[in-house]
Tab-separated table of C-alpha atoms in Angstrom:
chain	number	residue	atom	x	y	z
A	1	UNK	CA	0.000	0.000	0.000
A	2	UNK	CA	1.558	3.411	-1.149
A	3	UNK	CA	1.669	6.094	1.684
A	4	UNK	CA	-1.373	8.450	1.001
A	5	UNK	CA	1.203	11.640	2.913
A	6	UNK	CA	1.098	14.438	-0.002
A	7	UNK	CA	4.599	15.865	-0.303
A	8	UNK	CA	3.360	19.360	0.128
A	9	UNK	CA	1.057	20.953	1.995
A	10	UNK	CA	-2.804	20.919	1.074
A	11	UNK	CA	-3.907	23.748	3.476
A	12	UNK	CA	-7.709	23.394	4.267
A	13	UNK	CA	-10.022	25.892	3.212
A	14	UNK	CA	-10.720	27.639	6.754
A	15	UNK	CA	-6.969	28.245	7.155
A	16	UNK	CA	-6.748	29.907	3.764
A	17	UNK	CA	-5.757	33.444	2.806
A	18	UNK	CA	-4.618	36.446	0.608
A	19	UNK	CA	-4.818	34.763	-3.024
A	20	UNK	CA	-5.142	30.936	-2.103
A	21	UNK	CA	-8.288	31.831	-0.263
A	22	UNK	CA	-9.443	33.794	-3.353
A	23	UNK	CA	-8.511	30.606	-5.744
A	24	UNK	CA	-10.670	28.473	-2.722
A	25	UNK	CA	-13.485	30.631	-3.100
A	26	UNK	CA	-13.509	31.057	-6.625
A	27	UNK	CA	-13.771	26.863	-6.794
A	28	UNK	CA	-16.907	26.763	-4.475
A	29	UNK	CA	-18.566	29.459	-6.515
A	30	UNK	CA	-18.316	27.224	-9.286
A	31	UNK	CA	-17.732	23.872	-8.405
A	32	UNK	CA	-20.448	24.337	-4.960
A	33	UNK	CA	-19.572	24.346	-1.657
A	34	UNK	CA	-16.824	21.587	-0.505
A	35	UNK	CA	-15.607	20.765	-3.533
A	36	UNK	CA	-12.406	22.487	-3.557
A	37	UNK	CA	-10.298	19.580	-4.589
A	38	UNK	CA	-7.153	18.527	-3.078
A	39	UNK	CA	-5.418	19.414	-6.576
A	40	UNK	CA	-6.377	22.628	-6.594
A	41	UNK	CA	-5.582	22.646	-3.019
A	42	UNK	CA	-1.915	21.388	-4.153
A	43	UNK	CA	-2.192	24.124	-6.395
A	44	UNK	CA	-2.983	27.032	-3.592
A	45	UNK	CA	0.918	26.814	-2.945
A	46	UNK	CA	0.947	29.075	-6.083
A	47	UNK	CA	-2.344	30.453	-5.990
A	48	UNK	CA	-2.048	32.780	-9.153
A	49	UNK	CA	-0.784	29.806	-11.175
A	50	UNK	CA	-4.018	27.796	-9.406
A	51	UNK	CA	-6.209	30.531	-11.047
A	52	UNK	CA	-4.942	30.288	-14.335
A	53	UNK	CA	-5.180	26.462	-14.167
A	54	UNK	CA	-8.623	26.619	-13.000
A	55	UNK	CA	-9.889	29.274	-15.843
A	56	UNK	CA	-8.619	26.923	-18.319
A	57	UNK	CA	-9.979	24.363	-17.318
A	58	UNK	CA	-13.636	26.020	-17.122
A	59	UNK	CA	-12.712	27.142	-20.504
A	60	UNK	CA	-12.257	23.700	-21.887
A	61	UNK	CA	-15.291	22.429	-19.836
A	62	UNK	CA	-17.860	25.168	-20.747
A	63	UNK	CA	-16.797	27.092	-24.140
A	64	UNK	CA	-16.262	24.323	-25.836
A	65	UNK	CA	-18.777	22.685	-28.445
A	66	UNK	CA	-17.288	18.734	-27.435
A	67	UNK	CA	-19.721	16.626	-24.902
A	68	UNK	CA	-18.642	16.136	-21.331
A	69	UNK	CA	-18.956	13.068	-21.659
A	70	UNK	CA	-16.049	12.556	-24.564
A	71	UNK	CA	-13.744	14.986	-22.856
A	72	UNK	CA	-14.185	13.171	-19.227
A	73	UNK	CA	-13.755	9.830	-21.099
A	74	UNK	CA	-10.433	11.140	-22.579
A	75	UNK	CA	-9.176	11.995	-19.307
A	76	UNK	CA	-10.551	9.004	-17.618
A	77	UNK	CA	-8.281	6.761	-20.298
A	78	UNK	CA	-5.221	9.210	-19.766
A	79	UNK	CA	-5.852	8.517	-16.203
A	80	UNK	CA	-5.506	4.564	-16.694
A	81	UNK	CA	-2.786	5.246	-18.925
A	82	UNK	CA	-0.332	7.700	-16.207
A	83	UNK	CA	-1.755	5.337	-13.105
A	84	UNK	CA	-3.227	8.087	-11.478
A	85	UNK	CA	-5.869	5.961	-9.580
A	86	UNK	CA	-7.033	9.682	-7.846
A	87	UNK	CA	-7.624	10.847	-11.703
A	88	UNK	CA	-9.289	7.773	-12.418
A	89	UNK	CA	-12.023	8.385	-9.615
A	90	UNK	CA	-12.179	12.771	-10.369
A	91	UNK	CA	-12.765	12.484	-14.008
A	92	UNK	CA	-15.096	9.157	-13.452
A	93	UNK	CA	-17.392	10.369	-11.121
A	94	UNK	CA	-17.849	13.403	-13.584
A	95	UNK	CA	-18.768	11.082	-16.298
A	96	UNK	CA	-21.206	9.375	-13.627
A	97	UNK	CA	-22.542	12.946	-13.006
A	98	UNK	CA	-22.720	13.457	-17.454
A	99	UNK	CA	-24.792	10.580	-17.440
A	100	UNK	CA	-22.397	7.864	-18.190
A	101	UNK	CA	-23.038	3.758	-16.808
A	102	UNK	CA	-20.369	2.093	-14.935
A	103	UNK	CA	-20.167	-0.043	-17.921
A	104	UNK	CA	-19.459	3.292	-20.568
A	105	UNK	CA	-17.145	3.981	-17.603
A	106	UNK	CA	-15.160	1.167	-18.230
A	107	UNK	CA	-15.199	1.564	-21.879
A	108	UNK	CA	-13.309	4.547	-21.022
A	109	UNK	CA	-10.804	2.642	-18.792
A	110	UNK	CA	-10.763	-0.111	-21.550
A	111	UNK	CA	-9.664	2.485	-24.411
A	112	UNK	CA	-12.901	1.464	-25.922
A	113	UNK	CA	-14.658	4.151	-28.048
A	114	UNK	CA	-17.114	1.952	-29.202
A	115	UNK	CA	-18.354	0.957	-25.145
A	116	UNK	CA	-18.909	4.647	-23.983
A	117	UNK	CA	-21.973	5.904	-25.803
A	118	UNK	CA	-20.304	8.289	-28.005
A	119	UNK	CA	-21.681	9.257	-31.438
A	120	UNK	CA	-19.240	8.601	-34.794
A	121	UNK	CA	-17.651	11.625	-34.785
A	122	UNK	CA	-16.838	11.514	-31.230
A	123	UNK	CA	-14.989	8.068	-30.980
A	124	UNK	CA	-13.239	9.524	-33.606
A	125	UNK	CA	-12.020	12.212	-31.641
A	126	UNK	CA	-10.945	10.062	-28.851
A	127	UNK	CA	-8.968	7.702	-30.993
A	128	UNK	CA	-7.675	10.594	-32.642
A	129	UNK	CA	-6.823	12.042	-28.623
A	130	UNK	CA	-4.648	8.393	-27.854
A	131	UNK	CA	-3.194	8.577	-31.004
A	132	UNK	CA	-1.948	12.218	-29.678
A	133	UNK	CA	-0.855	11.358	-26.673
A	134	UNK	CA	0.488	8.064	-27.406
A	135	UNK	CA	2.524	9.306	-30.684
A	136	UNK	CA	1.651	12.906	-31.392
A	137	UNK	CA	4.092	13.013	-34.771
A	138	UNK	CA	2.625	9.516	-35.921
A	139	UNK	CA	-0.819	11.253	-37.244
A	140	UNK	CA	-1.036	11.618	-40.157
A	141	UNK	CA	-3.254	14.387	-42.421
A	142	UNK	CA	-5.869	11.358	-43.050
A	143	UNK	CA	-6.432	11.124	-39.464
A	144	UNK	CA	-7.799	14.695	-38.878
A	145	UNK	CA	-9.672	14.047	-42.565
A	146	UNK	CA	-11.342	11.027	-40.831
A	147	UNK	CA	-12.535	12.922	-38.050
A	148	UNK	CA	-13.469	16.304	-40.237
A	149	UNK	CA	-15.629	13.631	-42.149
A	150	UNK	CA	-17.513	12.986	-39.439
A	151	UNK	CA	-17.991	16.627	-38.726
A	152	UNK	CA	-15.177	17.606	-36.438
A	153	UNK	CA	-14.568	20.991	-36.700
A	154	UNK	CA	-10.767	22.825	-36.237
A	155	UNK	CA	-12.177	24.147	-33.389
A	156	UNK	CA	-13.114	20.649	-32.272
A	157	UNK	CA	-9.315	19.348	-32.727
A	158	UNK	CA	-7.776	22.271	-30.586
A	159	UNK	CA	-10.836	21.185	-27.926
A	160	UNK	CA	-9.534	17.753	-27.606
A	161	UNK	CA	-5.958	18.309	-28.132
A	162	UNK	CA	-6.830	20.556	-24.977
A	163	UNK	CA	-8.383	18.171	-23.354
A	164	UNK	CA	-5.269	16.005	-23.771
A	165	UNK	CA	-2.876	18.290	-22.338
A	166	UNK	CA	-4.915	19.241	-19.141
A	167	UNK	CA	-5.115	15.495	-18.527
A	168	UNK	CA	-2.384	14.806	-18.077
A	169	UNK	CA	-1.152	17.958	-16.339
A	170	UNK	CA	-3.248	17.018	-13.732
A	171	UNK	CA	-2.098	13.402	-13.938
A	172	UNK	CA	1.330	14.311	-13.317
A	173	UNK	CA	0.571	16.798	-10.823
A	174	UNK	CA	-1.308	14.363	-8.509
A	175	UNK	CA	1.535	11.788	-9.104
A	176	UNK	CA	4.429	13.851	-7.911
A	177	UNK	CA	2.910	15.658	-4.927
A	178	UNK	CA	1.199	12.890	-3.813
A	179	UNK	CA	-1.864	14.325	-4.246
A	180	UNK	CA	-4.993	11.688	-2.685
A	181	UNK	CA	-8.502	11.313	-3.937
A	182	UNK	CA	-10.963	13.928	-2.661
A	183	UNK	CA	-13.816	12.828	0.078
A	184	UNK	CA	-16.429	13.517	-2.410
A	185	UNK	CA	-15.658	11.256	-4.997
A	186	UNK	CA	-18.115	8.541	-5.727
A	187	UNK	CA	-16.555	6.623	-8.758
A	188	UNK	CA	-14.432	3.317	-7.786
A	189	UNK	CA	-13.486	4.838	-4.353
A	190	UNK	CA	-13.599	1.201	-2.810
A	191	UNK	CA	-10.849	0.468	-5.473
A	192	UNK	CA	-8.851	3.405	-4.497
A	193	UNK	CA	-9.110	2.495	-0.835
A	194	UNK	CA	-8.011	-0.813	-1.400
A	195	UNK	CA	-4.800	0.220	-2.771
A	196	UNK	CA	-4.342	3.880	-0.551
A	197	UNK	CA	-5.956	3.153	2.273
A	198	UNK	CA	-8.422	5.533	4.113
A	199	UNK	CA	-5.708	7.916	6.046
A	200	UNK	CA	-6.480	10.694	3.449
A	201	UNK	CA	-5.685	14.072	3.951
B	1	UNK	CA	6.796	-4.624	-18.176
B	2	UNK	CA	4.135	-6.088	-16.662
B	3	UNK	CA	3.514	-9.890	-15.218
B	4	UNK	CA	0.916	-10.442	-17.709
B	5	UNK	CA	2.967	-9.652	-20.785
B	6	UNK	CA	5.526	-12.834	-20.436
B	7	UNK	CA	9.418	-12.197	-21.600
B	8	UNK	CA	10.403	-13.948	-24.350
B	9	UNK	CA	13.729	-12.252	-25.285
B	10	UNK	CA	15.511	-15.578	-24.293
B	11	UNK	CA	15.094	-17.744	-28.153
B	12	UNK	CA	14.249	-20.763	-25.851
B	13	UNK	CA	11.528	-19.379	-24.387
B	14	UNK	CA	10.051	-17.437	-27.401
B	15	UNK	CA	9.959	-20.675	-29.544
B	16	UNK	CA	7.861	-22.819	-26.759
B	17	UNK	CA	5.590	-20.206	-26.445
B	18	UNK	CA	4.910	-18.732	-29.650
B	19	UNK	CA	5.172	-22.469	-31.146
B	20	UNK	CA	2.331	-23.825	-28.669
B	21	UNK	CA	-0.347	-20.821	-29.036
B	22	UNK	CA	-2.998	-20.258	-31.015
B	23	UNK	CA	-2.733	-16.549	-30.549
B	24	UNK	CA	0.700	-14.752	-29.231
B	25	UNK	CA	1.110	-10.794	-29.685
B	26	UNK	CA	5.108	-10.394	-29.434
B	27	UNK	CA	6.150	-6.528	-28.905
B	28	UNK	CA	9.564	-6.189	-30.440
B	29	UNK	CA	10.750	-3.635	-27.898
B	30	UNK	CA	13.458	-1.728	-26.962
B	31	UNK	CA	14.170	-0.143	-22.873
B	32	UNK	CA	14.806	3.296	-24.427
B	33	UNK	CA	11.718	3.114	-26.441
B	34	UNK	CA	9.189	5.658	-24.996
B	35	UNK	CA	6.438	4.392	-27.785
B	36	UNK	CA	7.231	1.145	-26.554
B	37	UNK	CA	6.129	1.587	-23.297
B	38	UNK	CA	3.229	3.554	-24.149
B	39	UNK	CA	1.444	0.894	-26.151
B	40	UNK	CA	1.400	-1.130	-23.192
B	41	UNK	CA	-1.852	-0.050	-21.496
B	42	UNK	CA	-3.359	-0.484	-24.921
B	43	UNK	CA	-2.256	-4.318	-25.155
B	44	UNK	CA	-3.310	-5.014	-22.066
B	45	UNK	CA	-6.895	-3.692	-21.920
B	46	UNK	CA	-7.150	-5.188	-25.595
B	47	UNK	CA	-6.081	-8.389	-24.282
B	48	UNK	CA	-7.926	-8.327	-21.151
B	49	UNK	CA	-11.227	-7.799	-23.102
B	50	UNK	CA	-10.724	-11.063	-25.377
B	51	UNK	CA	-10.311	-12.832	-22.236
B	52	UNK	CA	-7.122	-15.526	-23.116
B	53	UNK	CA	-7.720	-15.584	-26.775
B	54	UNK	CA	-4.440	-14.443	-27.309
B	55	UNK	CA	-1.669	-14.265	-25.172
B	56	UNK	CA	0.814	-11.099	-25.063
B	57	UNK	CA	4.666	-11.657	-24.730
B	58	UNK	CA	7.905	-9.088	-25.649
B	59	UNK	CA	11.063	-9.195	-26.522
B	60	UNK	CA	14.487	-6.872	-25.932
B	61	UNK	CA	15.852	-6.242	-29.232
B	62	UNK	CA	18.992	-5.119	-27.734
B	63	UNK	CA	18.918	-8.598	-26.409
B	64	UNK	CA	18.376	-10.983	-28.956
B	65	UNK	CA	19.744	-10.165	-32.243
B	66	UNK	CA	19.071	-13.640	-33.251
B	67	UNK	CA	15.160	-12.553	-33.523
B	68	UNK	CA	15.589	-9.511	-34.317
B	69	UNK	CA	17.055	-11.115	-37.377
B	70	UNK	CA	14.593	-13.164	-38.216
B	71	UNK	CA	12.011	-11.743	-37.493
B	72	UNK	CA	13.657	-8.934	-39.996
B	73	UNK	CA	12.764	-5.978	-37.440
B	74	UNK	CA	13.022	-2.500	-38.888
B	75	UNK	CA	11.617	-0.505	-36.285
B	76	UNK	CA	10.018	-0.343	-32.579
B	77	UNK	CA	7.541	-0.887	-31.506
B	78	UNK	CA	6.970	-3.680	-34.313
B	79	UNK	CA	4.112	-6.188	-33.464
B	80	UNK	CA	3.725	-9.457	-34.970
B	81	UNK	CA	0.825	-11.661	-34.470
B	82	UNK	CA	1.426	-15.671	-34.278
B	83	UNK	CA	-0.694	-18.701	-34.657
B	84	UNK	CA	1.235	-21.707	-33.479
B	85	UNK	CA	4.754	-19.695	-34.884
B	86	UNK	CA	3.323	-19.030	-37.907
B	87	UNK	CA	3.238	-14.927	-38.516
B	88	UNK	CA	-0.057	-13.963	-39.256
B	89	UNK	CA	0.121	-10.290	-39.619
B	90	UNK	CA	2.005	-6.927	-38.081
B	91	UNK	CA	1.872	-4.051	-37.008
B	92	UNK	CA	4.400	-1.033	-36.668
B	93	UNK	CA	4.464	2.072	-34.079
B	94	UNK	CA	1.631	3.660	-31.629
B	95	UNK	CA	-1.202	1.580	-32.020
B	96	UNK	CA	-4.422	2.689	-29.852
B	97	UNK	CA	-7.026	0.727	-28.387
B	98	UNK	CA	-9.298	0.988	-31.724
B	99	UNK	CA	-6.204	0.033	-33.875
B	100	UNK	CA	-5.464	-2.866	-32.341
B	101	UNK	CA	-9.055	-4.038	-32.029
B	102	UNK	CA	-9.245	-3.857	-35.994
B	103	UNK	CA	-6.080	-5.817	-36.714
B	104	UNK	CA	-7.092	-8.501	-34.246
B	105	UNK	CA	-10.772	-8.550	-35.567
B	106	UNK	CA	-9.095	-9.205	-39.063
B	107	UNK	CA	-6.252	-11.324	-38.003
B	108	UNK	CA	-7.257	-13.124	-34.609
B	109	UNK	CA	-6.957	-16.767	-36.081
């Protein structure tokens, strides 16, 4: 069992000030109340860079003209993928909150298009999104035809390239600080448990 | 590498397993071969969901020239499917979850 200590320090919200305090509030305006996460928490140590982080990520989650559901099943995968077992809970209890089954869930753990409920143009986009990450300078221009075929716009590309790189930001944030899966998670917690334990932060 | 992707860089080895299955997936691999490593999650879910139809196994180029040379290996990560140690098909580079699905719904003896 892996020691659940995070290697800096996640200050809780009612000791937070100055510009973490404004990043903590900022996430319960948006998010609701308690669900400042402990990587945004890990983030707080540079509050301004926390912001930033946190605007982009609204950006990619509510400008954009991809489903939830794809972009939470892309980051579900990338979770599998950079064993981030934290990630793996976050980004599938929001595909439980999209609508998605535990079985579409594990579609997305699977690298499955086809087993998540997405439409044609949309598994596209997420074999298109491994294909990125795995080997960005492997795709070829008949790759991005494929998925322009099935209506993906340029827009739509840069939206799930996105949605690549804040993956696995986060991925490799949580990994290196340590960072442990929040209290209000509600996807595969009993399987995070088993391998962390229940000593959370 | 994983326990449930068996080594078969030793020739031995590699010839009693990929001579006695009806499916083997061999990953011509390399240590220093990011790609290499990256395909791995792939495999595995892939192989997880046919449920021991085929059985996954790699070999260390840099350890076996022998196969490497046999096998006439070009570039990693090069994957060859077998039935009984007869080469069915390949497959060269990143291959995601989709990819690999197609070649093995074609291929999968």
């Amino acid at each position: 069992m892996q020691d659940n200590k995070p290697f800096i320090d996640l200050v809780p919200p009612e000791s937070a000030k100055g510009p973490r305090k404004v990043l903590y509030d900022d996430l319960e305006r948006i998010r609701g109340a308690g669900q400042i996460s402990n990587l945004f928490r890990a983030y707080g140590a540079f509050p301004e860079l926390g912001q930033a982080n946190f605007d982009r990520l609204n950006i990619l989650l509510e400008k954009g003209t991809l489903s939830s559901r794809l972009k939470e099943a892309v980051m579900t995968a990338l979770a599998v993928i950079n064993h981030c077992d934290y990630c793996v809970s976050f980004h599938g209890t929001q595909m439980l909150q999209s609508g998605a089954s535990h079985e579409e869930i594990q579609g997305a753990r699977d690298f499955d298009p086809d087993r998540i409920g997405l439409c044609d143009k949309e598994r596209a986009l997420f074999e298109y999104a491994m294909k990125a990450n795995g080997d960005a300078h492997s795709i070829q221009f008949s790759d991005v035809a494929n998925c322009k075929q099935l209506g993906a716009t340029d827009s739509e590309l840069v939206e799930i390239l996105e949605t690549v790189n804040t993956g696995n930001a986060f991925n490799t944030f949580a990994g290196a600080l340590n960072v442990g899966a929040d209290d209000f998670l509600t996807y595969a917690m009993d399987e995070y448990y088993a391998k962390h334990g229940r000593d959370e932060v | 590498m994983t326990s449930l992707i068996t080594d078969l860089t030793e020739t031995v080895v590699f010839d009693l397993k990929v001579n006695s299955e009806a499916a083997v997936i061999v990953k011509f691999q390399s240590e220093s071969c990011v790609i290499c490593k990256k395909i791995e999650p792939f495999l595995l879910a892939v192989a997880k969901q046919l449920s021991g139809q085929v059985h996954l196994g790699d070999v260390d180029v840099e350890k076996n020239e022998k196969l490497v040379s046999r096998y006439q290996i070009r570039g990693l990560p090069t994957l060859i499917l077998f039935n009984r140690g007869r080469e069915i098909s390949r497959r060269y580079g990143f291959q995601t979850g989709g990819m690999l699905r197609a070649w093995l719904g074609q291929d999968l003896p």
